[in-house]
Amino acid sequence: SGVFAVVIRISGYPTTWYEGLIAFPFGALFASNREIIDRTIDNKIKIMTCLFFAFICFCITFAFSYIIDNDIRIIVKSCSVICFIIMIISIVRLVPFVCNKITYKLGTVSLEIYVLQGLLIWILRIDAVQQLPSEVIFIISVVLFIVVILLAFCVHSLISKLNGIISRNRRIKN
């Protein structure tokens, strides 16, 4: 992800293309060590401490990112993303209502939502849409949000079916 960030930076793309890149390897590291992390953060006091420090670090890095040079800002904003993710993970562990059918279903399509939300953002940035009254933009946003959620379920279903077909074909060949 570091090489990608450098190439995108040199190519002149805006920082939004690569600010969150450091979060991907961090997420992979978290996923691969989840059992160890779960054992380490096993009670509410440790979770609250983690949440507090993540919040402080997030605030500091977020505020600091507007003061410093653009090249270093990327690293600081990436650290801010990591702190934000740690805050979300801590909150999810503390709040039991997060584990319900709706959040579980949305969690199964979270990757698809993440990928498809770029479409939503692209549509809302079109000049013709930007010139509409704010009430209309709000309605379009709500409709597009619903469409993205529905598309995410469709894409997830399609990918699951394709994955099943590919898996069956591999078993037949072996």
CSV table of N, CA, C and O in Angstrom, one decimal, residues 30-156:
chain,number,residue,atom,x,y,z
A,30,PHE,N,-4.7,-6.6,12.5
A,30,PHE,CA,-5.7,-6.8,13.6
A,30,PHE,C,-6.4,-8.1,13.4
A,30,PHE,O,-6.6,-8.8,14.3
A,31,ALA,N,-6.9,-8.3,12.2
A,31,ALA,CA,-7.6,-9.6,11.9
A,31,ALA,C,-6.8,-10.8,12.1
A,31,ALA,O,-7.3,-11.8,12.7
A,32,SER,N,-5.5,-10.8,11.8
A,32,SER,CA,-4.6,-11.9,12.0
A,32,SER,C,-4.3,-12.2,13.5
A,32,SER,O,-3.9,-13.3,13.8
A,33,ASN,N,-4.4,-11.1,14.3
A,33,ASN,CA,-4.1,-11.3,15.7
A,33,ASN,C,-5.3,-11.0,16.6
A,33,ASN,O,-5.2,-10.7,17.8
A,34,ARG,N,-6.5,-11.3,16.0
A,34,ARG,CA,-7.7,-10.9,16.8
A,34,ARG,C,-7.8,-11.7,18.1
A,34,ARG,O,-8.2,-11.1,19.1
A,35,GLU,N,-7.5,-13.0,18.1
A,35,GLU,CA,-7.6,-13.7,19.4
A,35,GLU,C,-6.7,-13.1,20.5
A,35,GLU,O,-7.1,-13.0,21.6
A,36,ILE,N,-5.5,-12.8,20.1
A,36,ILE,CA,-4.6,-12.2,21.1
A,36,ILE,C,-5.1,-10.8,21.6
A,36,ILE,O,-5.1,-10.5,22.8
A,37,ILE,N,-5.6,-10.0,20.7
A,37,ILE,CA,-6.2,-8.7,21.0
A,37,ILE,C,-7.4,-8.9,21.9
A,37,ILE,O,-7.6,-8.2,22.9
A,38,ASP,N,-8.3,-9.9,21.6
A,38,ASP,CA,-9.5,-10.1,22.4
A,38,ASP,C,-9.1,-10.5,23.8
A,38,ASP,O,-9.8,-10.1,24.7
A,39,ARG,N,-8.1,-11.4,23.9
A,39,ARG,CA,-7.7,-11.7,25.3
A,39,ARG,C,-7.1,-10.6,26.1
A,39,ARG,O,-7.3,-10.4,27.3
A,40,THR,N,-6.4,-9.7,25.3
A,40,THR,CA,-5.7,-8.5,26.0
A,40,THR,C,-6.8,-7.5,26.4
A,40,THR,O,-6.7,-7.0,27.5
A,41,ILE,N,-7.8,-7.3,25.6
A,41,ILE,CA,-8.8,-6.3,25.9
A,41,ILE,C,-10.1,-7.1,26.3
A,41,ILE,O,-11.0,-7.2,25.5
A,42,ASP,N,-10.1,-7.7,27.5
A,42,ASP,CA,-11.2,-8.5,27.9
A,42,ASP,C,-12.1,-7.9,28.9
A,42,ASP,O,-13.1,-8.5,29.2
A,43,ASN,N,-11.8,-6.8,29.4
A,43,ASN,CA,-12.8,-6.2,30.3
A,43,ASN,C,-13.1,-4.7,30.0
A,43,ASN,O,-12.4,-4.1,29.2
A,44,LYS,N,-14.1,-4.2,30.5
A,44,LYS,CA,-14.6,-2.9,30.2
A,44,LYS,C,-13.6,-1.7,30.5
A,44,LYS,O,-13.5,-0.7,29.9
A,45,ILE,N,-12.9,-1.9,31.6
A,45,ILE,CA,-11.9,-0.9,32.0
A,45,ILE,C,-10.8,-0.8,31.0
A,45,ILE,O,-10.5,0.3,30.6
A,46,LYS,N,-10.3,-1.9,30.5
A,46,LYS,CA,-9.3,-1.8,29.4
A,46,LYS,C,-9.9,-1.3,28.1
A,46,LYS,O,-9.2,-0.5,27.4
A,47,ILE,N,-11.1,-1.6,27.8
A,47,ILE,CA,-11.7,-1.1,26.6
A,47,ILE,C,-11.9,0.4,26.7
A,47,ILE,O,-11.7,1.2,25.8
A,48,MET,N,-12.4,0.9,27.9
A,48,MET,CA,-12.6,2.3,28.1
A,48,MET,C,-11.3,3.1,28.0
A,48,MET,O,-11.2,4.2,27.5
A,49,THR,N,-10.2,2.5,28.6
A,49,THR,CA,-8.9,3.1,28.5
A,49,THR,C,-8.4,3.2,27.1
A,49,THR,O,-8.0,4.2,26.6
A,50,CYS,N,-8.6,2.1,26.3
A,50,CYS,CA,-8.3,2.1,24.9
A,50,CYS,C,-9.1,3.1,24.1
A,50,CYS,O,-8.5,3.9,23.3
A,51,LEU,N,-10.4,3.2,24.4
A,51,LEU,CA,-11.2,4.2,23.7
A,51,LEU,C,-10.8,5.6,24.1
A,51,LEU,O,-10.7,6.5,23.2
A,52,PHE,N,-10.5,5.9,25.3
A,52,PHE,CA,-10.0,7.2,25.7
A,52,PHE,C,-8.8,7.6,25.0
A,52,PHE,O,-8.7,8.7,24.4
A,53,PHE,N,-7.7,6.7,25.0
A,53,PHE,CA,-6.5,7.1,24.4
A,53,PHE,C,-6.6,7.2,22.8
A,53,PHE,O,-6.0,8.0,22.2
A,54,ALA,N,-7.5,6.3,22.3
A,54,ALA,CA,-7.7,6.4,20.8
A,54,ALA,C,-8.4,7.7,20.5
A,54,ALA,O,-8.1,8.4,19.5
A,55,PHE,N,-9.3,8.2,21.3
A,55,PHE,CA,-10.0,9.4,21.1
A,55,PHE,C,-9.1,10.6,21.2
A,55,PHE,O,-9.1,11.5,20.3
A,56,ILE,N,-8.2,10.6,22.2
A,56,ILE,CA,-7.2,11.7,22.4
A,56,ILE,C,-6.3,11.7,21.2
A,56,ILE,O,-6.0,12.8,20.6
A,57,CYS,N,-5.8,10.5,20.8
A,57,CYS,CA,-4.9,10.5,19.6
A,57,CYS,C,-5.6,10.9,18.4
A,57,CYS,O,-5.0,11.6,17.5
A,58,PHE,N,-6.8,10.5,18.2
A,58,PHE,CA,-7.6,10.9,17.0
A,58,PHE,C,-7.7,12.4,17.0
A,58,PHE,O,-7.4,13.1,15.9
A,59,CYS,N,-8.1,13.0,18.1
A,59,CYS,CA,-8.2,14.5,18.1
A,59,CYS,C,-6.9,15.2,17.8
A,59,CYS,O,-6.9,16.2,17.1
A,60,ILE,N,-5.8,14.7,18.4
A,60,ILE,CA,-4.5,15.4,18.2
A,60,ILE,C,-4.1,15.2,16.8
A,60,ILE,O,-3.7,16.2,16.2
A,61,THR,N,-4.2,14.0,16.2
A,61,THR,CA,-3.7,13.8,14.9
A,61,THR,C,-4.6,14.5,13.9
A,61,THR,O,-4.1,15.1,12.9
A,62,PHE,N,-5.9,14.6,14.1
A,62,PHE,CA,-6.8,15.2,13.2
A,62,PHE,C,-6.5,16.7,13.2
A,62,PHE,O,-6.4,17.4,12.1
A,63,ALA,N,-6.4,17.3,14.4
A,63,ALA,CA,-6.1,18.8,14.5
A,63,ALA,C,-4.7,19.1,13.9
A,63,ALA,O,-4.5,20.1,13.2
A,64,PHE,N,-3.7,18.2,14.2
A,64,PHE,CA,-2.4,18.4,13.7
A,64,PHE,C,-2.2,18.3,12.2
A,64,PHE,O,-1.4,18.9,11.6
A,65,SER,N,-3.1,17.5,11.6
A,65,SER,CA,-3.0,17.3,10.1
A,65,SER,C,-3.3,18.6,9.3
A,65,SER,O,-2.9,18.7,8.2
A,66,TYR,N,-3.9,19.6,10.0
A,66,TYR,CA,-4.2,20.9,9.3
A,66,TYR,C,-3.1,21.9,9.5
A,66,TYR,O,-3.1,22.9,8.8
A,67,ILE,N,-2.1,21.6,10.3
A,67,ILE,CA,-1.1,22.5,10.6
A,67,ILE,C,0.2,22.3,9.8
A,67,ILE,O,0.9,23.2,9.4
A,68,ILE,N,0.5,21.0,9.5
A,68,ILE,CA,1.8,20.6,9.0
A,68,ILE,C,1.8,20.5,7.5
A,68,ILE,O,0.8,20.7,6.8
A,69,ASP,N,3.0,20.2,7.0
A,69,ASP,CA,3.3,20.1,5.5
A,69,ASP,C,2.5,19.0,4.9
A,69,ASP,O,2.2,18.0,5.6
A,70,ASN,N,2.1,19.1,3.7
A,70,ASN,CA,1.2,18.2,3.0
A,70,ASN,C,1.8,16.8,3.0
A,70,ASN,O,1.0,15.8,3.1
A,71,ASP,N,3.1,16.6,2.7
A,71,ASP,CA,3.6,15.2,2.7
A,71,ASP,C,3.6,14.5,4.0
A,71,ASP,O,3.3,13.3,4.1
A,72,ILE,N,3.8,15.2,5.1
A,72,ILE,CA,3.7,14.6,6.4
A,72,ILE,C,2.3,14.5,6.8
A,72,ILE,O,1.9,13.6,7.6
A,73,ARG,N,1.4,15.3,6.3
A,73,ARG,CA,0.0,15.3,6.6
A,73,ARG,C,-0.6,14.0,6.3
A,73,ARG,O,-1.5,13.5,7.0
A,74,ILE,N,-0.2,13.4,5.2
A,74,ILE,CA,-0.7,12.1,4.8
A,74,ILE,C,-0.5,11.0,5.9
A,74,ILE,O,-1.4,10.3,6.2
A,75,ILE,N,0.7,11.0,6.4
A,75,ILE,CA,1.0,10.0,7.5
A,75,ILE,C,0.2,10.3,8.7
A,75,ILE,O,-0.4,9.4,9.4
A,76,VAL,N,0.0,11.6,9.1
A,76,VAL,CA,-0.7,12.0,10.3
A,76,VAL,C,-2.2,11.6,10.1
A,76,VAL,O,-2.8,11.1,11.0
A,77,LYS,N,-2.7,11.9,8.9
A,77,LYS,CA,-4.1,11.6,8.7
A,77,LYS,C,-4.3,10.1,8.7
A,77,LYS,O,-5.4,9.6,9.1
A,78,SER,N,-3.4,9.3,8.2
A,78,SER,CA,-3.5,7.9,8.2
A,78,SER,C,-3.5,7.4,9.7
A,78,SER,O,-4.3,6.5,10.0
A,79,CYS,N,-2.7,8.0,10.5
A,79,CYS,CA,-2.7,7.6,12.0
A,79,CYS,C,-4.1,8.0,12.6
A,79,CYS,O,-4.6,7.3,13.4
A,80,SER,N,-4.6,9.1,12.1
A,80,SER,CA,-5.9,9.5,12.6
A,80,SER,C,-7.0,8.5,12.2
A,80,SER,O,-7.9,8.2,13.0
A,81,VAL,N,-6.9,7.9,11.0
A,81,VAL,CA,-7.8,6.9,10.6
A,81,VAL,C,-7.7,5.7,11.5
A,81,VAL,O,-8.7,5.1,11.9
A,82,ILE,N,-6.5,5.3,11.8
A,82,ILE,CA,-6.3,4.1,12.7
A,82,ILE,C,-6.9,4.4,14.1
A,82,ILE,O,-7.6,3.5,14.6
A,83,CYS,N,-6.7,5.6,14.6
A,83,CYS,CA,-7.2,5.9,15.9
A,83,CYS,C,-8.8,5.9,15.9
A,83,CYS,O,-9.4,5.4,16.8
A,84,PHE,N,-9.3,6.4,14.8
A,84,PHE,CA,-10.8,6.3,14.6
A,84,PHE,C,-11.3,4.9,14.6
A,84,PHE,O,-12.3,4.6,15.2
A,85,ILE,N,-10.6,4.0,13.9
A,85,ILE,CA,-11.0,2.6,13.8
A,85,ILE,C,-10.9,2.0,15.2
A,85,ILE,O,-11.8,1.2,15.6
A,86,ILE,N,-9.9,2.3,15.9
A,86,ILE,CA,-9.8,1.7,17.3
A,86,ILE,C,-10.9,2.2,18.2
A,86,ILE,O,-11.5,1.5,19.0
A,87,MET,N,-11.3,3.5,18.0
A,87,MET,CA,-12.5,4.0,18.7
A,87,MET,C,-13.7,3.3,18.4
A,87,MET,O,-14.5,2.9,19.3
A,88,ILE,N,-14.0,3.0,17.1
A,88,ILE,CA,-15.1,2.3,16.7
A,88,ILE,C,-15.1,0.9,17.2
A,88,ILE,O,-16.2,0.4,17.7
A,89,ILE,N,-14.0,0.2,17.1
A,89,ILE,CA,-13.9,-1.2,17.7
A,89,ILE,C,-14.2,-1.2,19.2
A,89,ILE,O,-14.9,-2.0,19.7
A,90,SER,N,-13.7,-0.2,19.9
A,90,SER,CA,-13.9,-0.1,21.3
A,90,SER,C,-15.4,0.1,21.6
A,90,SER,O,-15.9,-0.5,22.5
A,91,ILE,N,-16.0,1.0,20.9
A,91,ILE,CA,-17.4,1.3,21.1
A,91,ILE,C,-18.3,0.0,20.8
A,91,ILE,O,-19.2,-0.3,21.6
A,92,VAL,N,-17.9,-0.7,19.7
A,92,VAL,CA,-18.7,-1.9,19.4
A,92,VAL,C,-18.6,-2.9,20.5
A,92,VAL,O,-19.5,-3.6,20.8
A,93,ARG,N,-17.4,-3.0,21.1
A,93,ARG,CA,-17.2,-4.0,22.2
A,93,ARG,C,-18.0,-3.5,23.5
A,93,ARG,O,-18.4,-4.4,24.3
A,94,LEU,N,-18.2,-2.2,23.7
A,94,LEU,CA,-18.9,-1.8,24.9
A,94,LEU,C,-20.4,-1.8,24.8
A,94,LEU,O,-21.1,-2.0,25.7
A,95,VAL,N,-20.9,-1.5,23.6
A,95,VAL,CA,-22.3,-1.3,23.4
A,95,VAL,C,-23.0,-2.6,22.9
A,95,VAL,O,-22.8,-3.0,21.7
A,96,PRO,N,-23.8,-3.2,23.7
A,96,PRO,CA,-24.4,-4.5,23.3
A,96,PRO,C,-25.4,-4.4,22.2
A,96,PRO,O,-25.7,-5.4,21.5
A,97,PHE,N,-26.1,-3.2,22.1
A,97,PHE,CA,-27.1,-3.1,21.1
A,97,PHE,C,-26.6,-3.2,19.7
A,97,PHE,O,-27.4,-3.3,18.7
A,98,VAL,N,-25.3,-3.1,19.5
A,98,VAL,CA,-24.8,-3.1,18.1
A,98,VAL,C,-25.0,-4.5,17.5
A,98,VAL,O,-25.0,-4.6,16.3
A,99,CYS,N,-25.1,-5.5,18.3
A,99,CYS,CA,-25.2,-6.9,17.8
A,99,CYS,C,-26.7,-7.2,17.6
A,99,CYS,O,-27.3,-7.9,18.4
A,100,ASN,N,-27.3,-6.7,16.5
A,100,ASN,CA,-28.7,-7.1,16.2
A,100,ASN,C,-28.7,-7.5,14.8
A,100,ASN,O,-27.7,-7.5,14.0
A,101,LYS,N,-29.9,-7.9,14.3
A,101,LYS,CA,-30.1,-8.5,13.0
A,101,LYS,C,-29.7,-7.5,11.9
A,101,LYS,O,-29.1,-7.8,10.9
A,102,ILE,N,-30.1,-6.2,12.1
A,102,ILE,CA,-29.8,-5.2,11.1
A,102,ILE,C,-28.3,-5.0,10.9
A,102,ILE,O,-27.8,-5.0,9.8
A,103,THR,N,-27.6,-4.8,12.0
A,103,THR,CA,-26.2,-4.5,11.9
A,103,THR,C,-25.4,-5.8,11.4
A,103,THR,O,-24.4,-5.7,10.7
A,104,TYR,N,-25.9,-6.9,11.8
A,104,TYR,CA,-25.3,-8.2,11.3
A,104,TYR,C,-25.5,-8.3,9.8
A,104,TYR,O,-24.5,-8.6,9.1
A,105,LYS,N,-26.7,-8.0,9.3
A,105,LYS,CA,-26.9,-8.1,7.8
A,105,LYS,C,-26.1,-7.0,7.1
A,105,LYS,O,-25.5,-7.3,6.1
A,106,LEU,N,-26.0,-5.8,7.6
A,106,LEU,CA,-25.2,-4.8,7.0
A,106,LEU,C,-23.7,-5.1,7.1
A,106,LEU,O,-23.0,-4.8,6.2
A,107,GLY,N,-23.3,-5.8,8.1
A,107,GLY,CA,-21.9,-6.2,8.3
A,107,GLY,C,-21.5,-7.3,7.2
A,107,GLY,O,-20.4,-7.3,6.8
A,108,THR,N,-22.5,-8.1,6.7
A,108,THR,CA,-22.2,-9.1,5.7
A,108,THR,C,-21.9,-8.4,4.4
A,108,THR,O,-21.3,-9.0,3.5
A,109,VAL,N,-22.4,-7.2,4.2
A,109,VAL,CA,-22.2,-6.5,2.9
A,109,VAL,C,-21.4,-5.2,3.1
A,109,VAL,O,-21.5,-4.3,2.2
A,110,SER,N,-20.7,-5.1,4.1
A,110,SER,CA,-19.9,-3.9,4.4
A,110,SER,C,-18.9,-3.6,3.3
A,110,SER,O,-18.7,-2.4,3.0
A,111,LEU,N,-18.2,-4.6,2.8
A,111,LEU,CA,-17.2,-4.4,1.8
A,111,LEU,C,-17.9,-3.8,0.5
A,111,LEU,O,-17.5,-2.9,-0.1
A,112,GLU,N,-19.0,-4.4,0.2
A,112,GLU,CA,-19.8,-4.0,-1.0
A,112,GLU,C,-20.3,-2.5,-0.8
A,112,GLU,O,-20.2,-1.7,-1.8
A,113,ILE,N,-20.8,-2.2,0.4
A,113,ILE,CA,-21.2,-0.8,0.6
A,113,ILE,C,-20.0,0.1,0.5
A,113,ILE,O,-20.1,1.2,-0.1
A,114,TYR,N,-18.9,-0.3,1.0
A,114,TYR,CA,-17.7,0.6,1.0
A,114,TYR,C,-17.3,0.8,-0.5
A,114,TYR,O,-17.0,2.0,-0.9
A,115,VAL,N,-17.3,-0.2,-1.3
A,115,VAL,CA,-16.9,-0.1,-2.7
A,115,VAL,C,-18.0,0.8,-3.5
A,115,VAL,O,-17.6,1.7,-4.2
A,116,LEU,N,-19.2,0.5,-3.2
A,116,LEU,CA,-20.3,1.2,-4.0
A,116,LEU,C,-20.5,2.6,-3.5
A,116,LEU,O,-21.1,3.4,-4.3
A,117,GLN,N,-20.1,3.0,-2.3
A,117,GLN,CA,-20.4,4.3,-1.9
A,117,GLN,C,-19.6,5.3,-2.7
A,117,GLN,O,-19.9,6.5,-2.8
A,118,GLY,N,-18.5,4.9,-3.4
A,118,GLY,CA,-17.8,5.7,-4.3
A,118,GLY,C,-18.7,6.2,-5.5
A,118,GLY,O,-18.7,7.4,-5.9
A,119,LEU,N,-19.6,5.3,-5.9
A,119,LEU,CA,-20.6,5.7,-6.9
A,119,LEU,C,-21.5,6.8,-6.4
A,119,LEU,O,-21.8,7.8,-7.1
A,120,LEU,N,-22.0,6.7,-5.2
A,120,LEU,CA,-22.8,7.7,-4.5
A,120,LEU,C,-22.1,9.0,-4.5
A,120,LEU,O,-22.7,10.0,-4.9
A,121,ILE,N,-20.9,9.0,-4.1
A,121,ILE,CA,-20.1,10.2,-4.0
A,121,ILE,C,-19.9,10.9,-5.3
A,121,ILE,O,-20.0,12.1,-5.5
A,122,TRP,N,-19.6,10.0,-6.3
A,122,TRP,CA,-19.4,10.5,-7.7
A,122,TRP,C,-20.6,11.2,-8.2
A,122,TRP,O,-20.6,12.3,-8.8
A,123,ILE,N,-21.8,10.6,-8.0
A,123,ILE,CA,-23.0,11.1,-8.5
A,123,ILE,C,-23.3,12.5,-7.9
A,123,ILE,O,-23.8,13.4,-8.5
A,124,LEU,N,-23.1,12.5,-6.6
A,124,LEU,CA,-23.4,13.8,-5.8
A,124,LEU,C,-22.4,14.9,-6.2
A,124,LEU,O,-22.7,16.1,-5.9
A,125,ARG,N,-21.3,14.6,-6.8
A,125,ARG,CA,-20.3,15.6,-7.2
A,125,ARG,C,-20.5,16.1,-8.6
A,125,ARG,O,-19.8,17.0,-9.0
A,126,ILE,N,-21.4,15.6,-9.3
A,126,ILE,CA,-21.7,16.0,-10.7
A,126,ILE,C,-22.2,17.5,-10.6
A,126,ILE,O,-23.0,17.8,-9.8
A,127,ASP,N,-21.7,18.3,-11.5
A,127,ASP,CA,-22.0,19.7,-11.5
A,127,ASP,C,-23.5,20.0,-11.6
A,127,ASP,O,-24.1,20.8,-10.9
A,128,ALA,N,-24.2,19.2,-12.4
A,128,ALA,CA,-25.7,19.4,-12.5
A,128,ALA,C,-26.4,19.1,-11.2
A,128,ALA,O,-27.4,19.8,-10.8
A,129,VAL,N,-25.9,18.1,-10.4
A,129,VAL,CA,-26.5,17.8,-9.1
A,129,VAL,C,-26.2,18.9,-8.1
A,129,VAL,O,-27.0,19.3,-7.4
A,130,GLN,N,-25.0,19.4,-8.2
A,130,GLN,CA,-24.5,20.5,-7.3
A,130,GLN,C,-25.3,21.8,-7.4
A,130,GLN,O,-25.5,22.5,-6.5
A,131,GLN,N,-25.9,22.0,-8.6
A,131,GLN,CA,-26.7,23.2,-8.8
A,131,GLN,C,-28.1,23.1,-8.4
A,131,GLN,O,-28.9,24.1,-8.4
A,132,LEU,N,-28.5,21.9,-8.0
A,132,LEU,CA,-29.9,21.7,-7.6
A,132,LEU,C,-30.1,22.3,-6.2
A,132,LEU,O,-29.2,22.5,-5.4
A,133,PRO,N,-31.4,22.6,-5.8
A,133,PRO,CA,-31.6,23.1,-4.4
A,133,PRO,C,-31.2,22.0,-3.4
A,133,PRO,O,-31.2,20.8,-3.7
A,134,SER,N,-30.8,22.5,-2.2
A,134,SER,CA,-30.3,21.5,-1.2
A,134,SER,C,-31.4,20.5,-0.8
A,134,SER,O,-31.0,19.4,-0.5
A,135,GLU,N,-32.6,20.8,-0.8
A,135,GLU,CA,-33.7,19.9,-0.5
A,135,GLU,C,-33.7,18.7,-1.5
A,135,GLU,O,-33.8,17.5,-1.1
A,136,VAL,N,-33.5,19.0,-2.8
A,136,VAL,CA,-33.5,18.0,-3.8
A,136,VAL,C,-32.2,17.1,-3.7
A,136,VAL,O,-32.3,15.9,-3.8
A,137,ILE,N,-31.1,17.8,-3.4
A,137,ILE,CA,-29.9,17.0,-3.2
A,137,ILE,C,-30.0,16.1,-2.0
A,137,ILE,O,-29.6,14.9,-2.0
A,138,PHE,N,-30.7,16.5,-0.9
A,138,PHE,CA,-31.0,15.6,0.2
A,138,PHE,C,-31.8,14.4,-0.2
A,138,PHE,O,-31.5,13.3,0.2
A,139,ILE,N,-32.9,14.6,-0.9
A,139,ILE,CA,-33.7,13.5,-1.4
A,139,ILE,C,-32.9,12.6,-2.3
A,139,ILE,O,-33.0,11.4,-2.1
A,140,ILE,N,-32.1,13.1,-3.2
A,140,ILE,CA,-31.3,12.3,-4.1
A,140,ILE,C,-30.3,11.5,-3.2
A,140,ILE,O,-30.1,10.3,-3.5
A,141,SER,N,-29.7,12.1,-2.2
A,141,SER,CA,-28.8,11.4,-1.3
A,141,SER,C,-29.5,10.2,-0.6
A,141,SER,O,-28.9,9.1,-0.5
A,142,VAL,N,-30.7,10.5,-0.1
A,142,VAL,CA,-31.4,9.4,0.6
A,142,VAL,C,-31.7,8.2,-0.4
A,142,VAL,O,-31.5,7.1,0.0
A,143,VAL,N,-32.2,8.6,-1.5
A,143,VAL,CA,-32.5,7.6,-2.5
A,143,VAL,C,-31.2,6.8,-2.9
A,143,VAL,O,-31.3,5.6,-3.0
A,144,LEU,N,-30.2,7.5,-3.2
A,144,LEU,CA,-28.9,6.9,-3.6
A,144,LEU,C,-28.4,6.0,-2.4
A,144,LEU,O,-27.8,4.9,-2.7
A,145,PHE,N,-28.5,6.4,-1.2
A,145,PHE,CA,-28.1,5.6,0.0
A,145,PHE,C,-28.9,4.3,0.0
A,145,PHE,O,-28.3,3.2,0.1
A,146,ILE,N,-30.2,4.3,-0.2
A,146,ILE,CA,-31.0,3.1,-0.3
A,146,ILE,C,-30.6,2.3,-1.5
A,146,ILE,O,-30.4,1.0,-1.4
A,147,VAL,N,-30.3,2.9,-2.6
A,147,VAL,CA,-29.9,2.1,-3.8
A,147,VAL,C,-28.5,1.5,-3.6
A,147,VAL,O,-28.3,0.3,-3.9
A,148,VAL,N,-27.6,2.2,-2.9
A,148,VAL,CA,-26.3,1.6,-2.6
A,148,VAL,C,-26.5,0.3,-1.7
A,148,VAL,O,-25.8,-0.7,-1.9
A,149,ILE,N,-27.3,0.4,-0.7
A,149,ILE,CA,-27.6,-0.7,0.2
A,149,ILE,C,-28.1,-1.9,-0.6
A,149,ILE,O,-27.7,-3.0,-0.4
A,150,LEU,N,-29.2,-1.6,-1.4
A,150,LEU,CA,-29.8,-2.7,-2.2
A,150,LEU,C,-28.8,-3.3,-3.2
A,150,LEU,O,-28.7,-4.5,-3.4
A,151,LEU,N,-28.0,-2.4,-3.8
A,151,LEU,CA,-27.0,-2.9,-4.8
A,151,LEU,C,-25.9,-3.7,-4.0
A,151,LEU,O,-25.4,-4.7,-4.6
A,152,ALA,N,-25.6,-3.4,-2.8
A,152,ALA,CA,-24.6,-4.1,-2.1
A,152,ALA,C,-25.1,-5.5,-1.8
A,152,ALA,O,-24.3,-6.5,-2.0
A,153,PHE,N,-26.4,-5.7,-1.5
A,153,PHE,CA,-26.9,-7.0,-1.3
A,153,PHE,C,-26.9,-7.8,-2.6
A,153,PHE,O,-26.6,-9.0,-2.6
A,154,CYS,N,-27.3,-7.1,-3.7
A,154,CYS,CA,-27.2,-7.8,-5.0
A,154,CYS,C,-25.8,-8.3,-5.4
A,154,CYS,O,-25.6,-9.4,-5.8
A,155,VAL,N,-24.9,-7.4,-5.2
A,155,VAL,CA,-23.5,-7.7,-5.6
A,155,VAL,C,-23.0,-8.8,-4.7
A,155,VAL,O,-22.3,-9.7,-5.1
A,156,HIS,N,-23.3,-8.8,-3.4
A,156,HIS,CA,-22.9,-9.8,-2.4
A,156,HIS,C,-23.4,-11.2,-2.9
A,156,HIS,O,-22.7,-12.2,-2.9
